[in-house]
Short mmCIF file of C-alpha atoms and ligand atoms in Angstrom, two decimals:
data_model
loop_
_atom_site.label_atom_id
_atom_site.label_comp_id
_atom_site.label_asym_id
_atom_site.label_seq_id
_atom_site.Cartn_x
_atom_site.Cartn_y
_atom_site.Cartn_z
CA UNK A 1 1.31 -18.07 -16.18
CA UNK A 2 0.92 -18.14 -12.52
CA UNK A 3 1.60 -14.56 -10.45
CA UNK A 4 3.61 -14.72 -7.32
CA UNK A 5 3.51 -12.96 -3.90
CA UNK A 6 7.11 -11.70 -4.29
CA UNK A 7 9.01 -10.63 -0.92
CA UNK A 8 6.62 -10.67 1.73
CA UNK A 9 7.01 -7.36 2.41
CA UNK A 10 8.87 -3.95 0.57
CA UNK A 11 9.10 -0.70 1.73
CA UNK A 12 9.79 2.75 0.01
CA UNK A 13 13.49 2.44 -0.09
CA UNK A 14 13.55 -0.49 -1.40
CA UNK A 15 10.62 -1.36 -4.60
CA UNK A 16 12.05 -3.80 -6.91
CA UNK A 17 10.48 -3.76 -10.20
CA UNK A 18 8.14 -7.16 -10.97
CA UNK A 19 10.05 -9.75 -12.52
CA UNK A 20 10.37 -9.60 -16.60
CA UNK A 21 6.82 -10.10 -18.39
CA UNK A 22 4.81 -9.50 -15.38
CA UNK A 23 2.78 -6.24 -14.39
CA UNK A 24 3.70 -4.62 -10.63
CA UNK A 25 0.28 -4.91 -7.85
CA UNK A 26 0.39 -4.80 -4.07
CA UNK A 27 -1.68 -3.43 -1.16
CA UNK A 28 -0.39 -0.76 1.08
CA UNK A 29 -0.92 -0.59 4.71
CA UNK A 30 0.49 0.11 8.08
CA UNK A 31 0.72 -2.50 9.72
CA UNK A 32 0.31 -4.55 6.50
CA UNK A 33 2.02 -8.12 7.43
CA UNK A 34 -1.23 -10.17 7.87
CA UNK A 35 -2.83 -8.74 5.19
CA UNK A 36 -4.93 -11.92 3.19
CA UNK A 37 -4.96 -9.50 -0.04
CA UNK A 38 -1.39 -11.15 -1.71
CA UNK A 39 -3.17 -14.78 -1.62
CA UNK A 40 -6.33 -13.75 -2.88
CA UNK A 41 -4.96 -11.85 -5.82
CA UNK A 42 -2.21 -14.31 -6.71
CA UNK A 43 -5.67 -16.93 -6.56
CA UNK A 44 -7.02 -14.76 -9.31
CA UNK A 45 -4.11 -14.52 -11.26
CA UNK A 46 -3.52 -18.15 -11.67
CA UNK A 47 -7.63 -18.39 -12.30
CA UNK A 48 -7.49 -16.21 -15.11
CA UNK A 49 -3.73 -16.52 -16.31
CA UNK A 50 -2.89 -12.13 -15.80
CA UNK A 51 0.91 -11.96 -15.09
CA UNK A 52 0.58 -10.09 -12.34
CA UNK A 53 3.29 -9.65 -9.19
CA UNK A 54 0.97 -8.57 -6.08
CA UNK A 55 2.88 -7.62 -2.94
CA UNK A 56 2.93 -6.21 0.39
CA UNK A 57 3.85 -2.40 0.96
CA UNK A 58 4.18 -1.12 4.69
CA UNK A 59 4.45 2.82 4.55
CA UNK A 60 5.50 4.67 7.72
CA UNK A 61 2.56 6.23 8.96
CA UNK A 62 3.69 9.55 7.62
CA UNK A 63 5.21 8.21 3.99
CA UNK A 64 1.79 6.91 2.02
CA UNK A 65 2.71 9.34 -0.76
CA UNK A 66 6.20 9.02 -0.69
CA UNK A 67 5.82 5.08 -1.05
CA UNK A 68 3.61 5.33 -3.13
CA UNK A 69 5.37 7.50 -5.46
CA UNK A 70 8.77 5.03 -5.26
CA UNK A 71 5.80 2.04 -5.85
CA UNK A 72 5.03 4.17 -9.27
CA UNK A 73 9.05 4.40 -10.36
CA UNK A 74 9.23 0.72 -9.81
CA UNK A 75 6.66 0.33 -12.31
CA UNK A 76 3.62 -0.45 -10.05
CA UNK A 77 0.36 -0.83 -12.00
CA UNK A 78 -1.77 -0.31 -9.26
CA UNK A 79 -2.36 -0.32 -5.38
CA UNK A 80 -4.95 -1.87 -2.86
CA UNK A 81 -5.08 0.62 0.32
CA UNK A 82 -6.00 -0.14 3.89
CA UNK A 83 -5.83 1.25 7.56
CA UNK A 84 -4.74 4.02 7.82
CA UNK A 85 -4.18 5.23 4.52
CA UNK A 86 -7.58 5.49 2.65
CA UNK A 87 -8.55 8.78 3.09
CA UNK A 88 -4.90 10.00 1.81
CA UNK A 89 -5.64 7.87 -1.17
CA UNK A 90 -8.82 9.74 -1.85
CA UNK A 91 -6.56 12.87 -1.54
CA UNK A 92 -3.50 11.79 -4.06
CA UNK A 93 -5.98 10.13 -6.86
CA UNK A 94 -6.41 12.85 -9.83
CA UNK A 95 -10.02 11.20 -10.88
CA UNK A 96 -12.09 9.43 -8.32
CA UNK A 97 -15.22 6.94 -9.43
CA UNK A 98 -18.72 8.18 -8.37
CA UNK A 99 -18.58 5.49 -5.20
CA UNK A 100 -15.20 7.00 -4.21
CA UNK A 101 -16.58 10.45 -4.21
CA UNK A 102 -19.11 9.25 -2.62
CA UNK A 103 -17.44 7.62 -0.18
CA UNK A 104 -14.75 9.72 0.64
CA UNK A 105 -12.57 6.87 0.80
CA UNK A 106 -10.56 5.19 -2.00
CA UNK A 107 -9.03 1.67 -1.25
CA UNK A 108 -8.09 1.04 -4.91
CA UNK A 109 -5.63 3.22 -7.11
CA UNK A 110 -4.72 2.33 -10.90
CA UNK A 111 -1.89 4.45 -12.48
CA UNK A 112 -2.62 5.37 -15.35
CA UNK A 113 -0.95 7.46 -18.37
CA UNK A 114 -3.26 10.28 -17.47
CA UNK A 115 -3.07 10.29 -13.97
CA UNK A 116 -3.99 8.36 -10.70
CA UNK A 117 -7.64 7.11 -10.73
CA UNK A 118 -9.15 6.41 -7.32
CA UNK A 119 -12.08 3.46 -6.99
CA UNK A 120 -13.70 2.26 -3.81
CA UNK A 121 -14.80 -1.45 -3.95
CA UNK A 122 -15.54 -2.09 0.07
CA UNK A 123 -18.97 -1.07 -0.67
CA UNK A 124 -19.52 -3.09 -4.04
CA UNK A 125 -18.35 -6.45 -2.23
CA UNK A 126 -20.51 -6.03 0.61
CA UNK A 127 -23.73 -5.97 -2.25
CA UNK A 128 -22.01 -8.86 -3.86
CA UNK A 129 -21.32 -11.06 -1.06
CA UNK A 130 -24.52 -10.35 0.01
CA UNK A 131 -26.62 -10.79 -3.61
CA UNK A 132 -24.86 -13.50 -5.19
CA UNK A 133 -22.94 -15.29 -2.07
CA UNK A 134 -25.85 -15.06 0.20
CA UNK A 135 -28.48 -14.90 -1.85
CA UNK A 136 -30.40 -12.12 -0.29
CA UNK A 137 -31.87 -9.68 -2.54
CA UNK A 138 -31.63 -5.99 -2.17
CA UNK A 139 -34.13 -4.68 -4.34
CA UNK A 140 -37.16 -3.96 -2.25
CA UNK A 141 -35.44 -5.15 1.20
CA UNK A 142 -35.47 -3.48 4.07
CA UNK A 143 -31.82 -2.25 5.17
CA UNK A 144 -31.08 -1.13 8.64
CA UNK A 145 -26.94 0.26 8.40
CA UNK A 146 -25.43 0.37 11.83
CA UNK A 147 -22.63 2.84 12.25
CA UNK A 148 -21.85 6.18 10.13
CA UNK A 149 -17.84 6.06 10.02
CA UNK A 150 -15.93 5.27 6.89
CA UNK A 151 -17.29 1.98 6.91
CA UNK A 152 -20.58 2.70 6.62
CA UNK A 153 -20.51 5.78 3.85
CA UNK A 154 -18.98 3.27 1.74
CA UNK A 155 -21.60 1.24 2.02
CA UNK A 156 -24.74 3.20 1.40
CA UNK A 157 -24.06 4.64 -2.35
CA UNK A 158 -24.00 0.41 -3.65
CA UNK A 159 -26.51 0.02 -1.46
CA UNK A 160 -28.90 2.47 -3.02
CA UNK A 161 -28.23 1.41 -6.11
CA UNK A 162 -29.57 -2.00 -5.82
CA UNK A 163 -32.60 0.09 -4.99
CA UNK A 164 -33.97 -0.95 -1.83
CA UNK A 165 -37.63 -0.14 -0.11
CA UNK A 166 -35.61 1.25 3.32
CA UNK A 167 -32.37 2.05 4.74
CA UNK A 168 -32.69 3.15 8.33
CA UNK A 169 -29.13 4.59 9.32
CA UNK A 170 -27.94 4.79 13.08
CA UNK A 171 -25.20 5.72 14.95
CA UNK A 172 -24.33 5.85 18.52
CA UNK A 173 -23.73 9.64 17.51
CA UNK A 174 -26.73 10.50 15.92
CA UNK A 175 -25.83 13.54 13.94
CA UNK A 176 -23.36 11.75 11.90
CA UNK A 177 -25.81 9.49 10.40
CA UNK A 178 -28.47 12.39 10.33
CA UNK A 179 -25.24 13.72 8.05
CA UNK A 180 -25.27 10.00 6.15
CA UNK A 181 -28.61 10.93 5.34
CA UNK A 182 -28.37 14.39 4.31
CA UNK A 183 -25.66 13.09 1.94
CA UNK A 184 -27.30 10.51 -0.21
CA UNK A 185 -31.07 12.24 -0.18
CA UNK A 186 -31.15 12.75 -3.58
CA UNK A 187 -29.38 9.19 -4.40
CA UNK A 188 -32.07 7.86 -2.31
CA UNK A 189 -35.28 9.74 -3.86
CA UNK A 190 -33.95 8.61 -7.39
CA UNK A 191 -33.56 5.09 -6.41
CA UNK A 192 -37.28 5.42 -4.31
CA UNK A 193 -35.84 4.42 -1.27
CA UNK A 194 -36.94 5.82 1.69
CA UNK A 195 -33.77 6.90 3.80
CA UNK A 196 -33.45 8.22 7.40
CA UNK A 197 -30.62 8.55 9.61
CA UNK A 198 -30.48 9.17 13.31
CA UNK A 199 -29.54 7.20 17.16
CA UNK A 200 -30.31 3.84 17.78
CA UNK A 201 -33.85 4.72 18.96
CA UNK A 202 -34.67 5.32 15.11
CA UNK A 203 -34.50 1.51 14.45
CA UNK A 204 -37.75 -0.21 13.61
CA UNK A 205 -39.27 -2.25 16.08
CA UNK A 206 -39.74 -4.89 13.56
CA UNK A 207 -37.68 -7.47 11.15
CA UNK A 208 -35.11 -5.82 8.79
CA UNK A 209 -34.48 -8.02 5.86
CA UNK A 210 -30.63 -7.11 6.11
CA UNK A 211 -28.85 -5.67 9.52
CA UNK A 212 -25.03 -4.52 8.38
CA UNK A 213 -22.88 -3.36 11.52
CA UNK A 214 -20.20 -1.12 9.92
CA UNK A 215 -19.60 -0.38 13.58
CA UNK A 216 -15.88 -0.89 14.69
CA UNK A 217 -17.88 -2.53 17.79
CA UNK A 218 -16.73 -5.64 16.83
CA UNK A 219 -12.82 -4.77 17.22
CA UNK A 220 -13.75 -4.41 20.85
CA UNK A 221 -16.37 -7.17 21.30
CA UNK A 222 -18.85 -4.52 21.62
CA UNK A 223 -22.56 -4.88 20.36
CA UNK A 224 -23.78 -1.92 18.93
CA UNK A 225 -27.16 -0.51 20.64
CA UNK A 226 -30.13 -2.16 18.30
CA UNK A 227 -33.47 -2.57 19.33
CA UNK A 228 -34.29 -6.19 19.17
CA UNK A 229 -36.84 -6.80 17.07
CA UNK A 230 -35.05 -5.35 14.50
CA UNK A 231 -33.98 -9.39 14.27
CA UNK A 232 -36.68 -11.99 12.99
CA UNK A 233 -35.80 -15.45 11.83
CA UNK A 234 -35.46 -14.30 7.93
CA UNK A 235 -33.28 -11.16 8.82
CA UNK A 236 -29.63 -11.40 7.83
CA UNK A 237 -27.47 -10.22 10.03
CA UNK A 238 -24.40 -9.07 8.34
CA UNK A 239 -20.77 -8.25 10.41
CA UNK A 240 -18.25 -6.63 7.93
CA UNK A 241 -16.10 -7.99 10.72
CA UNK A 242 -14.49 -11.44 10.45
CA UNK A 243 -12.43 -13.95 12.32
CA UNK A 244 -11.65 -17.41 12.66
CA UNK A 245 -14.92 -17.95 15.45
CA UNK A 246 -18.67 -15.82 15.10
CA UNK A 247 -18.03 -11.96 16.25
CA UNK A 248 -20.15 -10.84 19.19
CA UNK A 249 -22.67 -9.37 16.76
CA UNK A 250 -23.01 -12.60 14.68
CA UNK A 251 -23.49 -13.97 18.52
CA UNK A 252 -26.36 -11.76 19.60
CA UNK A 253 -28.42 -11.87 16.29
CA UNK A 254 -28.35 -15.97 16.37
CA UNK A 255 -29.65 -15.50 20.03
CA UNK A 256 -32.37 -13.35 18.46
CA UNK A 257 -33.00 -15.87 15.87
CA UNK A 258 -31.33 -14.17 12.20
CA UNK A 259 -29.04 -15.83 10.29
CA UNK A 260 -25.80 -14.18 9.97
CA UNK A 261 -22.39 -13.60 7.92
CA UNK A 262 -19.41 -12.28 8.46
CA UNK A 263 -17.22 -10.03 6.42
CA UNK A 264 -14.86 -12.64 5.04
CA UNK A 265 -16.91 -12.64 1.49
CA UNK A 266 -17.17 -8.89 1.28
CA UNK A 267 -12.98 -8.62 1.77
CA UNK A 268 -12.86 -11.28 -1.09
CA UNK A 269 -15.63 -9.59 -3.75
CA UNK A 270 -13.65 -6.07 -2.84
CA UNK A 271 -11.05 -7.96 -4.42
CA UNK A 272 -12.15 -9.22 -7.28
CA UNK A 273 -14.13 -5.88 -8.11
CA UNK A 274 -10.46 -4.43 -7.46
CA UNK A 275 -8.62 -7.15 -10.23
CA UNK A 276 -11.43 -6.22 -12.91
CA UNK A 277 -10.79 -2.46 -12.88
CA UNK A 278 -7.32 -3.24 -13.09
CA UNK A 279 -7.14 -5.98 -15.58
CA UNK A 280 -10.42 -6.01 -17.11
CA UNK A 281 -11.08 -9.21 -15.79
CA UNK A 282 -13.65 -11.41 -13.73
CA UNK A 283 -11.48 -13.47 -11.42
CA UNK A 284 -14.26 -16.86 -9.58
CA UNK A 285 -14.25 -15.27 -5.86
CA UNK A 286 -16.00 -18.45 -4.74
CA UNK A 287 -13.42 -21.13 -4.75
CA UNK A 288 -10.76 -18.49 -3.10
CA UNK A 289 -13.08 -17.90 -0.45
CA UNK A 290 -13.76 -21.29 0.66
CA UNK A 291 -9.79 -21.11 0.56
CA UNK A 292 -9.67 -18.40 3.06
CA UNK A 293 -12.67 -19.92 4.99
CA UNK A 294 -10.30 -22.95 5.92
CA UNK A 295 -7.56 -21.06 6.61
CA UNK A 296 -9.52 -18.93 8.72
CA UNK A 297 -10.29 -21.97 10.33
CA UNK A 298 -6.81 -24.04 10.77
CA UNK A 299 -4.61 -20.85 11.94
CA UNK A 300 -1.03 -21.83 11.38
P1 LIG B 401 -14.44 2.83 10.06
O1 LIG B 401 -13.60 3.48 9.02
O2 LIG B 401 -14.05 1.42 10.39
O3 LIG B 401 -15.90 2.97 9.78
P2 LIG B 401 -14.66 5.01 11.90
O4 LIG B 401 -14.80 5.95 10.76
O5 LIG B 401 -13.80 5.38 13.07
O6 LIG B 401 -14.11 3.61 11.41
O7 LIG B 401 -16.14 4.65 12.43
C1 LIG B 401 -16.36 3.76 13.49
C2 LIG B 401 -17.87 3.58 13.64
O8 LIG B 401 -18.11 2.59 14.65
C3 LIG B 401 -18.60 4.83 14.10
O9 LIG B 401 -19.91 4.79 13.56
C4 LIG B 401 -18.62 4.64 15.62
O10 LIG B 401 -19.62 5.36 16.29
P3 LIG B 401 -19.38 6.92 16.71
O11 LIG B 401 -19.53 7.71 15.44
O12 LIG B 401 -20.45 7.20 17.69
O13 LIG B 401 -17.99 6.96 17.26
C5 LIG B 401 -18.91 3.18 15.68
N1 LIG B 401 -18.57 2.51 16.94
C6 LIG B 401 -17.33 2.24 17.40
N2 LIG B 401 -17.42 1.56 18.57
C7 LIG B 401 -18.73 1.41 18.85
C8 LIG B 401 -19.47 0.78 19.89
N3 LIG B 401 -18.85 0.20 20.90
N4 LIG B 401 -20.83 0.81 19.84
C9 LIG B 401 -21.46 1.42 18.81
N5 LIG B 401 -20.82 2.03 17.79
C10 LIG B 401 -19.47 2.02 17.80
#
């Protein structure tokens, strides 16, 4: 009852169809090789006993739709889709989820009979890692969201929604998260949050119960401008980033004094929020993280 990975990696002129009995997954990328999205799923197919085939799908940079059109022939059930190919995923899908819309973004497609239907979970497993992994509560917190790229409008609709007290948005360019905050007013007014978006002089000078840097700073072991006392000992500071050692930001806020996560739980909840809208299912996300965690951890 077990899925399998498959070939490592297929591309649009070649898309088997899954083996007899099982159903056709895989994410779609470019470059796509070290993608940890075929172990986690095949962990949550053995978990929960779906016959499901989850593979790797490079598209050339120009050929998402193409591939993913040859992915649909082969019988492909549905797609996880990453750099650089989410926005053209929000374009294909024929009905998009509220957070997708929202987002602008979708990094999970499910064909259906009556069309393509376009989900974003990035924002979802960032709240869940954070609620149920982490064990910091949302309701009532105070949220400071670093960064207004695709990141971070993923991120602010779930966010809402677990109704915090604040959400202070900044950006190194102000006006896009002055935008961010134009956006989701009237989300924020019915969830009686109180929402403002602007540079990195808007921060608080005091404790946020939850930092998130949806910055790409981290790619370039950059700290994004924060004033710091935005840290205090019970602030979590949260890096969708991850890697096998602390990212610069996870670096800074311990030499503030906040406790910090990485991003490793929030690509693994995406997941799983990703195999329940296509299977209807609740895959355990905490025994195939502590999987990754170690692997992070003993590189091969
Ligand atoms: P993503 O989809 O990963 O969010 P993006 O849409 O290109 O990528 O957004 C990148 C975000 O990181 C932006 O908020 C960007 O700030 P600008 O809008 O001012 O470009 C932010 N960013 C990137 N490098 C940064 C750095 N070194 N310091 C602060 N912010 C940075």
């Amino acid at each position: 009852m077990s899925a399998t990975n498959g070939p490592s990696s297929s591309n649009a002129a070649s898309i088997a169809p899954a083996q007899a009995g099982y159903d056709l997954y895989a994410v779609i990328g470019n470059p796509i090789a070290h993608s940890k999205s075929p172990v986690i799923h095949a962990r949550f197919a053995e978990q929960t006993g779906e016959r499901i085939e989850y593979r790797s799908l490079l598209a050339p940079v120009d050929g998402f739709e193409d591939t993913v059109r040859a992915f649909v022939a082969a019988g492909g059930r549905g797609l996880n889709v990453t750099v650089p190919f989410k926005l053209q995923a929000y374009a294909l899908a024929d009905r998009l989820s509220p957070r997708a819309a929202a987002a602008g973004a979708v990094n999970t497609l499910r064909f259906d009979n009556d069309g393509i239907y376009g989900e974003n979970t990035d924002g979802i497993g960032l709240v869940t890692d954070i609620e149920t992994n982490l064990k910091v509560d949302l309701a009532g917190a105070r949220i400071l969201l670093l960064g207004a790229g695709g990141a971070a409008r993923g991120a602010v609709l779930p966010i809402l929604e677990r109704g915090p007290r604040l959400l202070t948005i900044v950006n190194r360019t102000a006006s896009k998260a002055e935008a961010l905050a134009q956006q989701f007013g009237q989300a924020a007014r019915e969830a009686g949050c109180a929402l403002s978006g602007g540079a990195p002089e808007a921060v608080e000078p005091a404790p946020y119960d939850v930092i998130v840097n949806a910055t790409a700073g981290s790619l370039t072991a950059e700290v994004p401008e924060c004033d710091p006392r935005a840290f205090g000992p019970n602030t979590l500071a949260y890096d969708m980033m991850y890697g096998a050692q602390p990212t610069v930001f996870m670096r800074h806020a311990r030499s503030l004094g906040a406790k910090t996560s990485d991003g490793l739980g929030m690509l693994v909840e995406q997941a799983a929020e990703s195999f329940r809208i296509w299977r209807g299912v609740s895959p355990a996300s905490a025994p195939v993280l502590a999987e990754l965690r170690a692997m992070l951890a003993t590189p091969a």
